[in-house]
Amino acid sequence: SGRWTSLVMQMIENATAPGSGSDEPECEYRVEVTSIRDKVALCGVDVCRATLVGEHHRLYKAAYPELPPEAWIYILGCEEPALRSLTSGRIVLHVSRKDTGQVVGHIFCTSNPCHAAGESHASMHSGSFCTINHIVVLPEHR
């Protein structure tokens, strides 16, 4: 857990601010279910999660000056890497640029127990399949 916290803090410190304007051509994006075998996507999702933590610290530091940046890792439920989250039953969809493959955002969900347990088709339609925990898009792609 301490190693993961250090890694997230390093990603926050190394993050670059969004550009004020880019000559970059328009690109298309692709949305995929994140696989535990896709190391590039998992790393990209972790960068997005670090961005989420950093943005929360920046946004709320005036209101909560006593909270260090790493506290947001736990407050937001980002205390473990995406790979470990996926292996514990969570669902992650990631968005990547078609031209470069760069992960630029993700949707992080927790599956609802009745669906994970395989209840009947009728009961599955009475509630939601999952709960969305985070939606993140890197600032330069919003």
PDB file of C-alpha atoms in Angstrom:
ATOM      1  CA  SER A   1       0.000   0.000   0.000  1.00  0.00           C
ATOM      2  CA  GLY A   2       2.859   2.416   0.802  1.00  0.00           C
ATOM      3  CA  ARG A   3       4.546   1.648  -2.522  1.00  0.00           C
ATOM      4  CA  TRP A   4       1.293   2.321  -4.407  1.00  0.00           C
ATOM      5  CA  THR A   5       0.796   5.626  -2.545  1.00  0.00           C
ATOM      6  CA  SER A   6       4.335   6.687  -3.478  1.00  0.00           C
ATOM      7  CA  LEU A   7       3.736   5.766  -7.107  1.00  0.00           C
ATOM      8  CA  VAL A   8       0.493   7.772  -7.260  1.00  0.00           C
ATOM      9  CA  MET A   9       2.186  10.772  -5.653  1.00  0.00           C
ATOM     10  CA  GLN A  10       5.028  10.558  -8.179  1.00  0.00           C
ATOM     11  CA  MET A  11       2.499  10.464 -11.061  1.00  0.00           C
ATOM     12  CA  ILE A  12       0.733  13.546  -9.639  1.00  0.00           C
ATOM     13  CA  GLU A  13       4.027  15.436  -9.369  1.00  0.00           C
ATOM     14  CA  ASN A  14       5.032  14.485 -12.922  1.00  0.00           C
ATOM     15  CA  ALA A  15       1.660  15.352 -14.463  1.00  0.00           C
ATOM     16  CA  THR A  16       1.740  18.228 -16.894  1.00  0.00           C
ATOM     17  CA  ALA A  17      -0.830  20.984 -16.961  1.00  0.00           C
ATOM     18  CA  PRO A  18      -3.168  20.968 -19.938  1.00  0.00           C
ATOM     19  CA  GLY A  19      -2.047  23.068 -22.872  1.00  0.00           C
ATOM     20  CA  SER A  20      -3.704  26.377 -23.585  1.00  0.00           C
ATOM     21  CA  GLY A  21      -4.282  25.499 -27.198  1.00  0.00           C
ATOM     22  CA  SER A  22      -3.043  22.764 -29.459  1.00  0.00           C
ATOM     23  CA  ASP A  23      -2.424  22.483 -33.165  1.00  0.00           C
ATOM     24  CA  GLU A  24      -2.984  18.772 -32.811  1.00  0.00           C
ATOM     25  CA  PRO A  25      -5.515  17.405 -35.329  1.00  0.00           C
ATOM     26  CA  GLU A  26      -8.841  16.048 -34.152  1.00  0.00           C
ATOM     27  CA  CYS A  27      -8.691  12.391 -33.239  1.00  0.00           C
ATOM     28  CA  GLU A  28     -11.195   9.700 -32.533  1.00  0.00           C
ATOM     29  CA  TYR A  29     -11.478   7.751 -29.325  1.00  0.00           C
ATOM     30  CA  ARG A  30     -12.156   4.107 -28.552  1.00  0.00           C
ATOM     31  CA  VAL A  31     -13.908   2.731 -25.449  1.00  0.00           C
ATOM     32  CA  GLU A  32     -12.990  -0.768 -24.271  1.00  0.00           C
ATOM     33  CA  VAL A  33     -13.498  -2.977 -21.269  1.00  0.00           C
ATOM     34  CA  THR A  34     -10.136  -3.017 -19.509  1.00  0.00           C
ATOM     35  CA  SER A  35      -8.528  -6.448 -19.380  1.00  0.00           C
ATOM     36  CA  ILE A  36      -6.168  -7.652 -16.676  1.00  0.00           C
ATOM     37  CA  ARG A  37      -3.874  -8.703 -19.558  1.00  0.00           C
ATOM     38  CA  ASP A  38      -3.644  -5.188 -21.074  1.00  0.00           C
ATOM     39  CA  LYS A  39      -0.690  -3.704 -19.182  1.00  0.00           C
ATOM     40  CA  VAL A  40      -0.655  -0.497 -21.282  1.00  0.00           C
ATOM     41  CA  ALA A  41      -4.321   0.196 -20.544  1.00  0.00           C
ATOM     42  CA  LEU A  42      -3.869  -0.615 -16.845  1.00  0.00           C
ATOM     43  CA  CYS A  43      -0.966   1.829 -16.598  1.00  0.00           C
ATOM     44  CA  GLY A  44      -3.049   4.472 -18.390  1.00  0.00           C
ATOM     45  CA  VAL A  45      -5.967   3.931 -16.015  1.00  0.00           C
ATOM     46  CA  ASP A  46      -3.595   4.360 -13.060  1.00  0.00           C
ATOM     47  CA  VAL A  47      -2.380   7.673 -14.541  1.00  0.00           C
ATOM     48  CA  CYS A  48      -6.025   8.789 -14.802  1.00  0.00           C
ATOM     49  CA  ARG A  49      -6.648   7.774 -11.204  1.00  0.00           C
ATOM     50  CA  ALA A  50      -3.598   9.761 -10.096  1.00  0.00           C
ATOM     51  CA  THR A  51      -5.004  12.728 -12.013  1.00  0.00           C
ATOM     52  CA  LEU A  52      -8.314  12.314 -10.157  1.00  0.00           C
ATOM     53  CA  VAL A  53      -6.481  12.362  -6.822  1.00  0.00           C
ATOM     54  CA  GLY A  54      -4.401  15.395  -7.803  1.00  0.00           C
ATOM     55  CA  GLU A  55      -7.419  17.343  -9.055  1.00  0.00           C
ATOM     56  CA  HIS A  56      -9.354  16.656  -5.837  1.00  0.00           C
ATOM     57  CA  HIS A  57      -6.424  17.884  -3.757  1.00  0.00           C
ATOM     58  CA  ARG A  58      -6.115  21.026  -5.901  1.00  0.00           C
ATOM     59  CA  LEU A  59      -9.856  21.693  -5.839  1.00  0.00           C
ATOM     60  CA  TYR A  60     -10.333  21.200  -2.089  1.00  0.00           C
ATOM     61  CA  LYS A  61      -7.010  22.312  -0.564  1.00  0.00           C
ATOM     62  CA  ALA A  62      -8.434  25.698   0.480  1.00  0.00           C
ATOM     63  CA  ALA A  63     -11.399  24.026   2.197  1.00  0.00           C
ATOM     64  CA  TYR A  64      -9.307  21.232   3.770  1.00  0.00           C
ATOM     65  CA  PRO A  65      -5.769  22.620   4.172  1.00  0.00           C
ATOM     66  CA  GLU A  66      -4.894  19.957   6.766  1.00  0.00           C
ATOM     67  CA  LEU A  67      -5.367  17.130   4.236  1.00  0.00           C
ATOM     68  CA  PRO A  68      -2.130  16.108   2.514  1.00  0.00           C
ATOM     69  CA  PRO A  69      -2.413  15.101  -1.187  1.00  0.00           C
ATOM     70  CA  GLU A  70      -2.024  11.399  -0.388  1.00  0.00           C
ATOM     71  CA  ALA A  71      -5.141  11.468   1.827  1.00  0.00           C
ATOM     72  CA  TRP A  72      -7.242  11.787  -1.329  1.00  0.00           C
ATOM     73  CA  ILE A  73      -5.960   8.398  -2.496  1.00  0.00           C
ATOM     74  CA  TYR A  74      -7.908   6.777   0.348  1.00  0.00           C
ATOM     75  CA  ILE A  75     -10.865   9.171   0.362  1.00  0.00           C
ATOM     76  CA  LEU A  76     -11.512   8.422  -3.325  1.00  0.00           C
ATOM     77  CA  GLY A  77     -10.930   4.671  -2.998  1.00  0.00           C
ATOM     78  CA  CYS A  78      -7.808   4.678  -5.176  1.00  0.00           C
ATOM     79  CA  GLU A  79      -5.563   2.903  -2.680  1.00  0.00           C
ATOM     80  CA  GLU A  80      -4.808  -0.047  -4.931  1.00  0.00           C
ATOM     81  CA  PRO A  81      -3.642  -0.238  -8.559  1.00  0.00           C
ATOM     82  CA  ALA A  82      -6.197  -0.856 -11.318  1.00  0.00           C
ATOM     83  CA  LEU A  83      -4.967  -4.437 -11.803  1.00  0.00           C
ATOM     84  CA  ARG A  84      -5.737  -5.366  -8.202  1.00  0.00           C
ATOM     85  CA  SER A  85      -9.118  -3.603  -8.434  1.00  0.00           C
ATOM     86  CA  LEU A  86     -10.039  -5.632 -11.520  1.00  0.00           C
ATOM     87  CA  THR A  87      -9.093  -8.900  -9.870  1.00  0.00           C
ATOM     88  CA  SER A  88     -11.379  -8.056  -6.932  1.00  0.00           C
ATOM     89  CA  GLY A  89     -14.522  -7.806  -9.057  1.00  0.00           C
ATOM     90  CA  ARG A  90     -14.551  -4.230 -10.253  1.00  0.00           C
ATOM     91  CA  ILE A  91     -15.332  -3.179 -13.821  1.00  0.00           C
ATOM     92  CA  VAL A  92     -13.228  -0.617 -15.679  1.00  0.00           C
ATOM     93  CA  LEU A  93     -13.885   0.827 -19.111  1.00  0.00           C
ATOM     94  CA  HIS A  94     -11.079   2.905 -20.559  1.00  0.00           C
ATOM     95  CA  VAL A  95     -11.045   5.460 -23.350  1.00  0.00           C
ATOM     96  CA  SER A  96      -8.012   5.667 -25.594  1.00  0.00           C
ATOM     97  CA  ARG A  97      -7.022   7.673 -28.618  1.00  0.00           C
ATOM     98  CA  LYS A  98      -7.301   5.641 -31.810  1.00  0.00           C
ATOM     99  CA  ASP A  99      -4.244   7.312 -33.330  1.00  0.00           C
ATOM    100  CA  THR A 100      -1.824   6.835 -30.416  1.00  0.00           C
ATOM    101  CA  GLY A 101      -3.433   4.312 -28.063  1.00  0.00           C
ATOM    102  CA  GLN A 102      -2.968   6.730 -25.131  1.00  0.00           C
ATOM    103  CA  VAL A 103      -5.513   6.119 -22.366  1.00  0.00           C
ATOM    104  CA  VAL A 104      -7.237   9.468 -21.802  1.00  0.00           C
ATOM    105  CA  GLY A 105     -10.001   8.475 -19.401  1.00  0.00           C
ATOM    106  CA  HIS A 106     -11.850   5.715 -17.631  1.00  0.00           C
ATOM    107  CA  ILE A 107     -15.083   4.741 -15.945  1.00  0.00           C
ATOM    108  CA  PHE A 108     -14.541   2.764 -12.742  1.00  0.00           C
ATOM    109  CA  CYS A 109     -17.486   0.657 -11.526  1.00  0.00           C
ATOM    110  CA  THR A 110     -18.377  -1.803  -8.798  1.00  0.00           C
ATOM    111  CA  SER A 111     -20.655  -4.651  -9.862  1.00  0.00           C
ATOM    112  CA  ASN A 112     -23.803  -5.033  -7.812  1.00  0.00           C
ATOM    113  CA  PRO A 113     -23.932  -8.272  -5.782  1.00  0.00           C
ATOM    114  CA  CYS A 114     -27.154  -9.678  -7.265  1.00  0.00           C
ATOM    115  CA  HIS A 115     -25.638  -9.612 -10.751  1.00  0.00           C
ATOM    116  CA  ALA A 116     -22.309 -11.016  -9.661  1.00  0.00           C
ATOM    117  CA  ALA A 117     -24.104 -13.901  -7.936  1.00  0.00           C
ATOM    118  CA  GLY A 118     -25.963 -14.795 -11.145  1.00  0.00           C
ATOM    119  CA  GLU A 119     -29.536 -14.223  -9.971  1.00  0.00           C
ATOM    120  CA  SER A 120     -32.422 -14.826 -12.335  1.00  0.00           C
ATOM    121  CA  HIS A 121     -32.938 -12.784 -15.479  1.00  0.00           C
ATOM    122  CA  ALA A 122     -36.110 -11.158 -14.051  1.00  0.00           C
ATOM    123  CA  SER A 123     -34.442 -10.019 -10.837  1.00  0.00           C
ATOM    124  CA  MET A 124     -31.472  -8.595 -12.761  1.00  0.00           C
ATOM    125  CA  HIS A 125     -33.785  -6.155 -14.533  1.00  0.00           C
ATOM    126  CA  SER A 126     -35.150  -4.838 -11.242  1.00  0.00           C
ATOM    127  CA  GLY A 127     -31.898  -3.069 -10.340  1.00  0.00           C
ATOM    128  CA  SER A 128     -28.726  -1.776 -11.851  1.00  0.00           C
ATOM    129  CA  PHE A 129     -25.843  -3.931 -13.025  1.00  0.00           C
ATOM    130  CA  CYS A 130     -23.182  -1.749 -11.427  1.00  0.00           C
ATOM    131  CA  THR A 131     -22.465   1.448  -9.549  1.00  0.00           C
ATOM    132  CA  ILE A 132     -20.226   4.037 -11.178  1.00  0.00           C
ATOM    133  CA  ASN A 133     -17.515   5.111  -8.746  1.00  0.00           C
ATOM    134  CA  HIS A 134     -15.390   7.415 -10.917  1.00  0.00           C
ATOM    135  CA  ILE A 135     -15.491   8.945 -14.369  1.00  0.00           C
ATOM    136  CA  VAL A 136     -12.207  10.575 -15.331  1.00  0.00           C
ATOM    137  CA  VAL A 137     -11.072  12.286 -18.514  1.00  0.00           C
ATOM    138  CA  LEU A 138      -7.631  13.853 -18.661  1.00  0.00           C
ATOM    139  CA  PRO A 139      -7.965  17.671 -18.805  1.00  0.00           C
ATOM    140  CA  GLU A 140      -6.501  18.042 -22.284  1.00  0.00           C
ATOM    141  CA  HIS A 141      -9.136  15.656 -23.712  1.00  0.00           C
ATOM    142  CA  ARG A 142     -12.264  17.113 -22.106  1.00  0.00           C
TER     143      ARG A 142
END
